[in-house]
mmCIF file of C-alpha atoms in Angstrom:
data_model
loop_
_atom_site.group_PDB
_atom_site.id
_atom_site.type_symbol
_atom_site.label_atom_id
_atom_site.label_comp_id
_atom_site.label_asym_id
_atom_site.label_seq_id
_atom_site.Cartn_x
_atom_site.Cartn_y
_atom_site.Cartn_z
ATOM 1 C CA MET F 1 -86.986 215.249 40.382
ATOM 2 C CA LYS F 2 -87.364 218.640 39.875
ATOM 3 C CA ARG F 3 -84.215 219.346 41.824
ATOM 4 C CA ALA F 4 -82.311 217.201 39.828
ATOM 5 C CA PHE F 5 -83.217 218.638 36.893
ATOM 6 C CA ARG F 6 -82.161 222.113 37.995
ATOM 7 C CA LEU F 7 -79.097 220.841 38.885
ATOM 8 C CA PHE F 8 -78.432 219.289 35.551
ATOM 9 C CA LEU F 9 -79.454 222.709 33.754
ATOM 10 C CA GLY F 10 -76.931 224.652 36.236
ATOM 11 C CA ALA F 11 -74.295 222.137 35.145
ATOM 12 C CA ALA F 12 -75.045 222.559 31.469
ATOM 13 C CA PHE F 13 -75.195 226.602 31.623
ATOM 14 C CA LEU F 14 -71.688 226.225 33.582
ATOM 15 C CA ALA F 15 -70.129 223.976 31.121
ATOM 16 C CA ALA F 16 -71.402 225.966 28.001
ATOM 17 C CA THR F 17 -70.013 229.384 29.689
ATOM 18 C CA PHE F 18 -66.566 227.245 30.431
ATOM 19 C CA THR F 19 -66.506 226.439 26.934
ATOM 20 C CA ILE F 20 -67.341 229.506 25.409
ATOM 21 C CA VAL F 21 -64.875 231.584 27.635
ATOM 22 C CA GLY F 22 -62.120 228.908 26.804
ATOM 23 C CA CYS F 23 -62.636 229.219 23.116
ATOM 24 C CA SER F 24 -62.747 232.782 22.869
ATOM 25 C CA SER F 25 -59.412 233.503 24.588
ATOM 26 C CA GLY F 26 -57.011 230.928 22.677
ATOM 27 C CA PRO F 27 -55.490 231.094 19.300
ATOM 28 C CA SER F 28 -56.983 229.520 16.350
ATOM 29 C CA GLU F 29 -55.705 226.682 14.444
ATOM 30 C CA GLU F 30 -54.523 228.849 11.982
ATOM 31 C CA GLU F 31 -52.750 231.404 14.353
ATOM 32 C CA LEU F 32 -51.238 228.185 15.906
ATOM 33 C CA ALA F 33 -50.077 226.855 12.569
ATOM 34 C CA GLN F 34 -48.472 230.270 11.766
ATOM 35 C CA LEU F 35 -46.622 230.023 15.042
ATOM 36 C CA GLU F 36 -45.332 226.740 14.159
ATOM 37 C CA ALA F 37 -44.173 227.967 10.669
ATOM 38 C CA LEU F 38 -42.339 230.716 12.203
ATOM 39 C CA LYS F 39 -40.560 228.579 14.800
ATOM 40 C CA ALA F 40 -39.311 226.281 11.959
ATOM 41 C CA GLU F 41 -38.127 229.124 9.976
ATOM 42 C CA VAL F 42 -36.293 230.417 13.141
ATOM 43 C CA ALA F 43 -34.603 226.892 13.513
ATOM 44 C CA SER F 44 -33.871 226.597 9.958
ATOM 45 C CA LEU F 45 -32.177 230.001 9.860
ATOM 46 C CA GLN F 46 -30.034 229.050 13.278
ATOM 47 C CA LYS F 47 -28.865 226.216 11.033
ATOM 48 C CA GLU F 48 -28.060 228.376 8.274
ATOM 49 C CA VAL F 49 -26.156 230.882 10.486
ATOM 50 C CA SER F 50 -24.122 228.197 12.360
ATOM 51 C CA ALA F 51 -23.009 226.955 9.037
ATOM 52 C CA LYS F 52 -21.906 230.271 7.656
ATOM 53 C CA GLN F 53 -20.196 230.995 10.728
ATOM 54 C CA ALA F 54 -18.214 227.724 10.822
ATOM 55 C CA GLU F 55 -17.281 228.743 6.669
ATOM 56 C CA ASN F 56 -16.362 232.234 7.933
ATOM 57 C CA ALA F 57 -14.094 230.570 10.780
ATOM 58 C CA GLY F 58 -12.672 228.482 8.162
ATOM 59 C CA LEU F 59 -11.728 231.137 5.721
ATOM 60 C CA GLN F 60 -10.275 233.286 8.127
ATOM 61 C CA LYS F 61 -7.902 230.631 9.171
ATOM 62 C CA GLN F 62 -7.023 230.194 5.437
ATOM 63 C CA VAL F 63 -6.410 234.141 5.123
ATOM 64 C CA ALA F 64 -4.069 234.065 7.865
ATOM 65 C CA ASP F 65 -2.289 230.970 6.738
ATOM 66 C CA LYS F 66 -1.856 232.758 3.197
ATOM 67 C CA GLN F 67 -0.570 236.042 4.873
ATOM 68 C CA ALA F 68 2.027 233.820 6.744
ATOM 69 C CA GLU F 69 2.970 232.182 3.432
ATOM 70 C CA LEU F 70 3.244 235.320 1.638
ATOM 71 C CA ALA F 71 5.428 236.904 4.274
ATOM 72 C CA ALA F 72 7.673 233.829 4.144
ATOM 73 C CA ALA F 73 7.772 234.176 0.400
ATOM 74 C CA MET F 74 8.907 237.709 0.655
ATOM 75 C CA LYS F 75 11.433 236.869 3.264
ATOM 76 C CA GLU F 76 12.602 234.056 1.105
ATOM 77 C CA GLN F 77 13.044 236.542 -1.957
ATOM 78 C CA ASP F 78 14.954 239.188 0.430
ATOM 79 C CA ALA F 79 17.359 236.276 1.435
ATOM 80 C CA THR F 80 17.895 235.341 -2.050
ATOM 81 C CA ARG F 81 18.504 238.589 -3.110
ATOM 82 C CA ASP F 82 21.038 239.137 -0.314
ATOM 83 C CA ARG F 83 22.960 235.843 -1.206
ATOM 84 C CA LEU F 84 23.060 236.759 -4.811
ATOM 85 C CA LYS F 85 24.684 239.845 -4.002
ATOM 86 C CA SER F 86 27.200 238.182 -1.805
ATOM 87 C CA GLN F 87 28.142 235.715 -4.533
ATOM 88 C CA GLN F 88 29.056 238.708 -6.903
ATOM 89 C CA MET H 1 -84.436 206.650 41.031
ATOM 90 C CA ASN H 2 -83.463 205.639 37.526
ATOM 91 C CA PHE H 3 -84.383 209.167 36.259
ATOM 92 C CA ARG H 4 -81.957 210.603 39.046
ATOM 93 C CA LYS H 5 -79.355 208.336 38.041
ATOM 94 C CA LEU H 6 -79.703 209.210 34.393
ATOM 95 C CA VAL H 7 -79.397 212.942 35.327
ATOM 96 C CA LEU H 8 -76.347 212.379 37.549
ATOM 97 C CA SER H 9 -74.603 210.625 34.847
ATOM 98 C CA GLY H 10 -75.395 213.294 32.218
ATOM 99 C CA LEU H 11 -74.299 215.985 34.762
ATOM 100 C CA MET H 12 -70.948 214.348 35.072
ATOM 101 C CA LEU H 13 -70.392 213.701 31.442
ATOM 102 C CA ILE H 14 -71.356 217.465 30.987
ATOM 103 C CA MET H 15 -68.691 218.412 33.619
ATOM 104 C CA ILE H 16 -65.986 216.378 32.034
ATOM 105 C CA ALA H 17 -66.582 217.467 28.466
ATOM 106 C CA ALA H 18 -66.511 221.252 29.915
ATOM 107 C CA ALA H 19 -63.283 220.509 32.105
ATOM 108 C CA SER H 20 -61.504 218.985 28.776
ATOM 109 C CA SER H 21 -62.595 221.862 26.932
ATOM 110 C CA VAL H 22 -61.176 224.330 29.324
ATOM 111 C CA SER H 23 -57.897 222.488 29.865
ATOM 112 C CA ALA H 24 -57.525 222.154 26.057
ATOM 113 C CA GLN H 25 -57.727 225.998 25.631
ATOM 114 C CA THR H 26 -55.268 226.646 28.493
ATOM 115 C CA LYS H 27 -52.414 225.137 26.497
ATOM 116 C CA ILE H 28 -51.510 228.574 25.159
ATOM 117 C CA THR H 29 -53.445 231.864 25.644
ATOM 118 C CA LYS H 30 -54.061 234.586 22.835
ATOM 119 C CA GLU H 31 -51.617 236.815 24.709
ATOM 120 C CA GLU H 32 -49.047 234.095 24.923
ATOM 121 C CA TRP H 33 -49.579 233.358 21.293
ATOM 122 C CA GLN H 34 -48.894 236.848 20.481
ATOM 123 C CA LYS H 35 -45.832 237.136 22.841
ATOM 124 C CA GLN H 36 -44.329 234.200 20.886
ATOM 125 C CA ILE H 37 -45.168 235.489 17.780
ATOM 126 C CA THR H 38 -43.304 238.833 18.484
ATOM 127 C CA ASP H 39 -40.234 236.930 19.958
ATOM 128 C CA TYR H 40 -39.773 234.676 17.059
ATOM 129 C CA THR H 41 -40.283 237.302 14.549
ATOM 130 C CA GLY H 42 -37.839 239.263 16.228
ATOM 131 C CA GLN H 43 -35.267 236.200 16.409
ATOM 132 C CA ARG H 44 -35.913 235.441 12.640
ATOM 133 C CA ASP H 45 -35.292 239.053 11.646
ATOM 134 C CA ASN H 46 -32.108 239.179 13.914
ATOM 135 C CA LEU H 47 -30.857 235.732 11.996
ATOM 136 C CA LYS H 48 -31.689 237.122 8.847
ATOM 137 C CA ARG H 49 -29.490 240.269 9.278
ATOM 138 C CA THR H 50 -26.811 238.035 10.980
ATOM 139 C CA LEU H 51 -26.938 235.862 7.731
ATOM 140 C CA ALA H 52 -26.675 238.755 5.193
ATOM 141 C CA GLN H 53 -23.680 240.161 7.237
ATOM 142 C CA LEU H 54 -22.074 236.582 7.242
ATOM 143 C CA SER H 55 -22.631 236.092 3.374
ATOM 144 C CA LYS H 56 -21.014 239.405 3.062
ATOM 145 C CA ASP H 57 -18.022 238.737 5.328
ATOM 146 C CA ILE H 58 -17.650 235.366 3.384
ATOM 147 C CA ASP H 59 -17.449 237.005 0.256
ATOM 148 C CA SER H 60 -14.855 239.668 1.281
ATOM 149 C CA LEU H 61 -12.777 236.952 2.637
ATOM 150 C CA LYS H 62 -12.723 234.817 -0.353
ATOM 151 C CA ALA H 63 -11.703 237.882 -2.474
ATOM 152 C CA LEU H 64 -8.904 238.575 -0.092
ATOM 153 C CA LEU H 65 -7.859 234.836 -0.045
ATOM 154 C CA ALA H 66 -7.823 234.907 -4.070
ATOM 155 C CA SER H 67 -5.776 238.160 -4.193
ATOM 156 C CA LEU H 68 -3.366 236.773 -1.654
ATOM 157 C CA ASP H 69 -2.928 233.616 -3.427
ATOM 158 C CA GLN H 70 -2.095 235.688 -6.437
ATOM 159 C CA LYS H 71 0.379 237.479 -4.763
ATOM 160 C CA VAL H 72 2.311 234.625 -3.220
ATOM 161 C CA THR H 73 2.394 233.115 -6.754
ATOM 162 C CA ALA H 74 3.950 236.336 -8.082
ATOM 163 C CA VAL H 75 6.443 236.849 -5.283
ATOM 164 C CA ASN H 76 7.384 232.949 -5.855
ATOM 165 C CA SER H 77 7.956 233.462 -9.556
ATOM 166 C CA GLU H 78 9.882 236.387 -9.091
ATOM 167 C CA THR H 79 12.265 234.928 -6.637
ATOM 168 C CA LYS H 80 12.755 232.037 -9.159
ATOM 169 C CA SER H 81 13.679 234.424 -12.070
ATOM 170 C CA LEU H 82 16.136 236.051 -9.654
ATOM 171 C CA THR H 83 18.705 233.445 -10.648
ATOM 172 C CA GLY H 84 18.063 233.785 -14.223
ATOM 173 C CA ALA H 85 18.166 229.686 -14.522
ATOM 174 C CA SER H 86 15.918 228.250 -16.674
ATOM 175 C CA ASP H 87 13.648 225.181 -15.455
ATOM 176 C CA GLU H 88 15.920 222.606 -17.075
ATOM 177 C CA LEU H 89 19.077 224.078 -15.329
ATOM 178 C CA ARG H 90 17.268 224.066 -11.880
ATOM 179 C CA LYS H 91 16.264 220.446 -12.533
ATOM 180 C CA GLY H 92 19.873 219.561 -13.162
ATOM 181 C CA TYR H 93 20.998 221.319 -10.162
ATOM 182 C CA THR H 94 18.606 219.707 -7.908
ATOM 183 C CA ALA H 95 19.678 216.274 -9.545
ATOM 184 C CA GLN H 96 23.442 216.983 -8.768
ATOM 185 C CA LEU H 97 22.776 218.321 -5.412
ATOM 186 C CA SER H 98 20.561 214.915 -4.713
ATOM 187 C CA ALA H 99 23.332 212.690 -6.047
ATOM 188 C CA LEU H 100 25.716 214.481 -3.738
ATOM 189 C CA GLU H 101 23.589 213.861 -0.867
ATOM 190 C CA ASN H 102 23.242 210.269 -1.533
ATOM 191 C CA TRP H 103 27.032 210.063 -1.839
ATOM 192 C CA VAL H 104 27.354 211.789 1.569
ATOM 193 C CA ASN H 105 24.696 209.399 3.119
ATOM 194 C CA GLU H 106 26.396 206.426 1.969
ATOM 195 C CA LEU H 107 29.810 207.522 3.475
ATOM 196 C CA ALA H 108 28.073 208.553 6.945
ATOM 197 C CA ARG H 109 26.531 204.935 7.027
ATOM 198 C CA LEU H 110 29.843 203.273 6.463
ATOM 199 C CA SER H 111 31.598 201.463 9.309
ATOM 200 C CA ASN H 112 34.855 203.036 10.750
ATOM 201 C CA GLN H 113 37.081 200.741 8.972
ATOM 202 C CA ASP H 114 35.360 201.246 5.600
ATOM 203 C CA LEU H 115 35.088 205.214 5.937
ATOM 204 C CA PHE H 116 38.928 205.254 6.745
ATOM 205 C CA ALA H 117 39.548 203.455 3.505
ATOM 206 C CA ARG H 118 37.168 205.767 1.739
ATOM 207 C CA LYS H 119 38.456 208.975 3.495
ATOM 208 C CA ALA H 120 39.815 210.261 0.223
ATOM 209 C CA GLU H 121 36.269 210.527 -1.003
ATOM 210 C CA ILE H 122 35.304 213.114 1.735
ATOM 211 C CA ASP H 123 37.741 215.520 -0.351
ATOM 212 C CA SER H 124 35.876 214.808 -3.571
ATOM 213 C CA VAL H 125 32.644 215.525 -2.125
ATOM 214 C CA GLN H 126 33.664 218.557 -0.531
ATOM 215 C CA ALA H 127 35.246 219.569 -4.022
ATOM 216 C CA LYS H 128 31.775 219.083 -5.683
ATOM 217 C CA LEU H 129 30.069 220.682 -2.924
ATOM 218 C CA ASN H 130 32.292 223.918 -3.514
ATOM 219 C CA ASP H 131 31.266 223.616 -7.133
ATOM 220 C CA LEU H 132 27.622 223.463 -6.511
ATOM 221 C CA LYS H 133 28.158 226.589 -3.914
ATOM 222 C CA LYS H 134 29.495 228.918 -6.710
ATOM 223 C CA SER H 135 26.230 228.526 -8.905
ATOM 224 C CA LYS H 136 23.597 231.022 -8.795
ATOM 225 C CA LEU H 137 21.304 228.577 -8.030
ATOM 226 C CA ALA H 138 22.857 228.114 -4.589
ATOM 227 C CA ALA H 139 21.253 231.202 -3.598
ATOM 228 C CA MET H 140 17.791 229.915 -3.847
ATOM 229 C CA GLN H 141 16.605 228.933 -0.243
ATOM 230 C CA GLU H 142 15.842 225.411 -0.677
ATOM 231 C CA ASN H 143 19.058 224.890 -2.547
ATOM 232 C CA HIS H 144 21.049 226.785 0.093
ATOM 233 C CA ASP H 145 19.370 224.967 3.156
ATOM 234 C CA ARG H 146 20.482 221.719 1.483
ATOM 235 C CA LEU H 147 23.979 222.766 0.652
ATOM 236 C CA GLN H 148 24.205 223.749 4.572
ATOM 237 C CA SER H 149 22.929 220.587 5.712
ATOM 238 C CA LEU H 150 25.516 218.646 3.280
ATOM 239 C CA GLN H 151 28.427 220.894 4.604
ATOM 240 C CA GLN H 152 27.508 219.862 8.133
ATOM 241 C CA LYS H 153 27.234 216.104 7.162
ATOM 242 C CA ILE H 154 31.018 216.579 5.471
ATOM 243 C CA ASP H 155 32.151 218.418 8.661
ATOM 244 C CA GLY H 156 30.711 215.822 10.654
ATOM 245 C CA LEU H 157 32.596 213.009 8.797
ATOM 246 C CA ARG H 158 36.065 214.914 8.945
ATOM 247 C CA ALA H 159 35.526 215.414 12.875
ATOM 248 C CA ALA H 160 34.510 211.730 13.184
ATOM 249 C CA LEU H 161 37.859 210.696 11.397
ATOM 250 C CA ALA H 162 39.888 212.955 13.729
ATOM 251 C CA LYS H 163 38.406 211.507 16.896
ATOM 252 C CA PRO H 164 40.872 209.537 18.849
ATOM 253 C CA GLU H 165 38.350 207.005 19.638
ATOM 254 C CA PHE H 166 37.943 206.476 15.994
ATOM 255 C CA VAL H 167 41.421 205.989 15.358
ATOM 256 C CA ALA H 168 41.324 203.509 18.256
ATOM 257 C CA SER H 169 38.291 201.701 16.603
ATOM 258 C CA LEU H 170 40.196 200.958 13.433
ATOM 259 C CA GLU H 171 43.065 199.112 15.222
ATOM 260 C CA LYS H 172 42.895 195.320 14.954
ATOM 261 C CA THR H 173 44.208 193.058 17.655
ATOM 262 C CA TYR H 174 45.886 189.550 17.288
ATOM 263 C CA ILE H 175 46.354 187.066 19.930
ATOM 264 C CA VAL H 176 49.646 185.232 19.770
ATOM 265 C CA GLY H 177 49.604 181.320 19.325
ATOM 266 C CA THR H 178 52.456 179.045 19.782
ATOM 267 C CA TRP H 179 55.437 178.735 17.307
ATOM 268 C CA LYS H 180 54.644 174.635 17.477
ATOM 269 C CA LYS H 181 51.448 175.100 16.274
ATOM 270 C CA ASN H 182 50.917 178.547 14.881
ATOM 271 C CA ARG H 183 54.381 179.493 13.823
ATOM 272 C CA ASP H 184 53.736 182.760 15.073
ATOM 273 C CA CYS H 185 56.282 185.396 15.020
ATOM 274 C CA LEU H 186 56.169 189.082 13.872
ATOM 275 C CA TRP H 187 57.373 188.214 10.250
ATOM 276 C CA ASN H 188 54.377 185.413 9.874
ATOM 277 C CA ILE H 189 51.733 187.574 11.700
ATOM 278 C CA SER H 190 52.482 190.332 9.216
ATOM 279 C CA LYS H 191 52.317 187.899 6.403
ATOM 280 C CA LYS H 192 48.891 186.853 7.147
ATOM 281 C CA LYS H 193 46.280 187.862 4.822
ATOM 282 C CA ASP H 194 44.117 189.189 7.172
ATOM 283 C CA ILE H 195 46.910 191.362 8.902
ATOM 284 C CA TYR H 196 48.971 192.967 6.237
ATOM 285 C CA ASN H 197 49.308 190.032 3.660
ATOM 286 C CA ASN H 198 53.080 191.517 3.833
ATOM 287 C CA PRO H 199 55.882 189.931 5.941
ATOM 288 C CA PHE H 200 57.756 193.202 5.613
ATOM 289 C CA MET H 201 55.377 195.375 7.537
ATOM 290 C CA TRP H 202 56.381 193.570 10.803
ATOM 291 C CA PRO H 203 58.045 196.500 12.093
ATOM 292 C CA LYS H 204 54.682 198.252 12.074
ATOM 293 C CA ILE H 205 53.474 195.590 14.815
ATOM 294 C CA TRP H 206 56.588 195.827 16.737
ATOM 295 C CA GLN H 207 56.297 199.673 16.835
ATOM 296 C CA GLY H 208 52.712 199.587 17.675
ATOM 297 C CA ASN H 209 53.397 197.344 20.725
ATOM 298 C CA ARG H 210 56.855 198.785 22.203
ATOM 299 C CA ASP H 211 55.170 198.603 25.527
ATOM 300 C CA GLN H 212 55.157 194.519 25.500
ATOM 301 C CA ILE H 213 57.602 193.901 22.772
ATOM 302 C CA LYS H 214 61.028 194.855 23.715
ATOM 303 C CA ASP H 215 62.820 192.189 21.288
ATOM 304 C CA PRO H 216 60.942 191.708 18.160
ATOM 305 C CA ASP H 217 62.146 188.206 18.228
ATOM 306 C CA ILE H 218 60.362 187.343 21.246
ATOM 307 C CA ILE H 219 56.913 187.397 21.609
ATOM 308 C CA HIS H 220 54.796 185.051 23.818
ATOM 309 C CA LYS H 221 51.613 182.873 23.531
ATOM 310 C CA GLY H 222 48.590 184.766 24.513
ATOM 311 C CA GLN H 223 49.688 188.025 23.970
ATOM 312 C CA LYS H 224 47.318 190.651 22.685
ATOM 313 C CA LEU H 225 49.007 192.649 19.781
ATOM 314 C CA LYS H 226 47.660 195.774 18.507
ATOM 315 C CA ILE H 227 47.532 195.646 14.639
ATOM 316 C CA PRO H 228 48.255 199.426 13.647
ATOM 317 C CA THR H 229 46.291 200.473 10.326
ATOM 318 C CA ALA H 230 47.694 199.389 7.156
ATOM 319 C CA GLY H 231 49.999 201.636 5.097
ATOM 320 C CA PRO H 232 53.593 202.109 4.241
ATOM 321 C CA LEU H 233 56.165 201.811 6.914
ATOM 322 C CA THR H 234 56.741 205.294 8.834
ATOM 323 C CA ASP H 235 60.224 206.933 9.222
ATOM 324 C CA SER H 236 60.313 205.788 12.885
ATOM 325 C CA GLU H 237 59.097 202.118 11.909
ATOM 326 C CA LYS H 238 62.167 202.130 9.114
ATOM 327 C CA LYS H 239 64.312 203.627 11.632
ATOM 328 C CA ALA H 240 63.375 200.759 14.180
ATOM 329 C CA GLU H 241 63.862 198.065 11.633
ATOM 330 C CA HIS H 242 67.369 199.317 10.386
ATOM 331 C CA LYS H 243 68.475 199.511 13.948
ATOM 332 C CA TYR H 244 67.282 196.059 14.597
ATOM 333 C CA TRP H 245 69.073 194.680 11.518
ATOM 334 C CA SER H 246 72.137 196.523 12.430
ATOM 335 C CA LYS H 247 72.190 194.891 16.010
ATOM 336 C CA LYS H 248 71.764 191.543 14.610
ATOM 337 C CA ARG H 249 74.303 191.974 11.937
ATOM 338 C CA VAL H 250 76.817 193.066 14.845
ATOM 339 C CA GLY H 251 75.628 189.997 16.929
ATOM 340 C CA THR H 252 76.265 187.478 14.196
ATOM 341 C CA LYS H 253 79.926 188.960 13.648
#
């Protein structure tokens, strides 16, 4: 009976040690929440960046198209001038 | 004995509790947390920088687009003003061009027979086109393209009329019947409404079929005669007719 009691005490000591050591090496609830919030912020920023990249690509295409339109308009103007000259 | 069991059960419970406590804490260590915080903070800062740069680029692109748009509008209006024509004149010119296009398209859709009958219209269309070409508005790109396309179509109509197969497709044929039943002779055939509606045109049929009609008074049942296009008798047809009547007169004397 005495032996069993000692065994019980030993186990209780061991368990308490594990618990204390385990608790002291991990982050607190607050810190874990801070990490989660940071992760969420990063995910939201990634979404925002993707949307902006798509908008940027769309605008680049529009600019290229407009530049081509301007070049065509200028070419058309030159051709019109030439034709008017040849009519005279 | 009971006490021993009680102690052992308590022991097991304590061990389970301690193990679960340790396992709960092994999910993430303080060092790992710190590392993740550092990583995510770095990522967040990079993303914020990227976002700021992208916003700047987008603003520049929007400004560039607006400026290009203005330039295009300016160049186009400058081009329009080169002809010195008012909007009303421009509209009128476009309407004339459209009407001419419709006319040419109508001619292009005609059957060979109908096109041949209306071939004089091709000259009228060409004259209208030449008038439109003289206008300053003809120098505008859009009008210039349309005028060129019209000229090509008119040239195409002329070329089609000149093709031998076109002329051949205009020729009708007539299968000779019997005298007894159909009263078919060149004179009567020529008189038919769907042939020439004029008996005096018979030399046309004769001359058009010299390969199979030696004597115009003799045609045979089943002969397939070519019916040349209607129109006044040609010099050679008149000559042949004159020769025929002369010969006939000599024969009767």
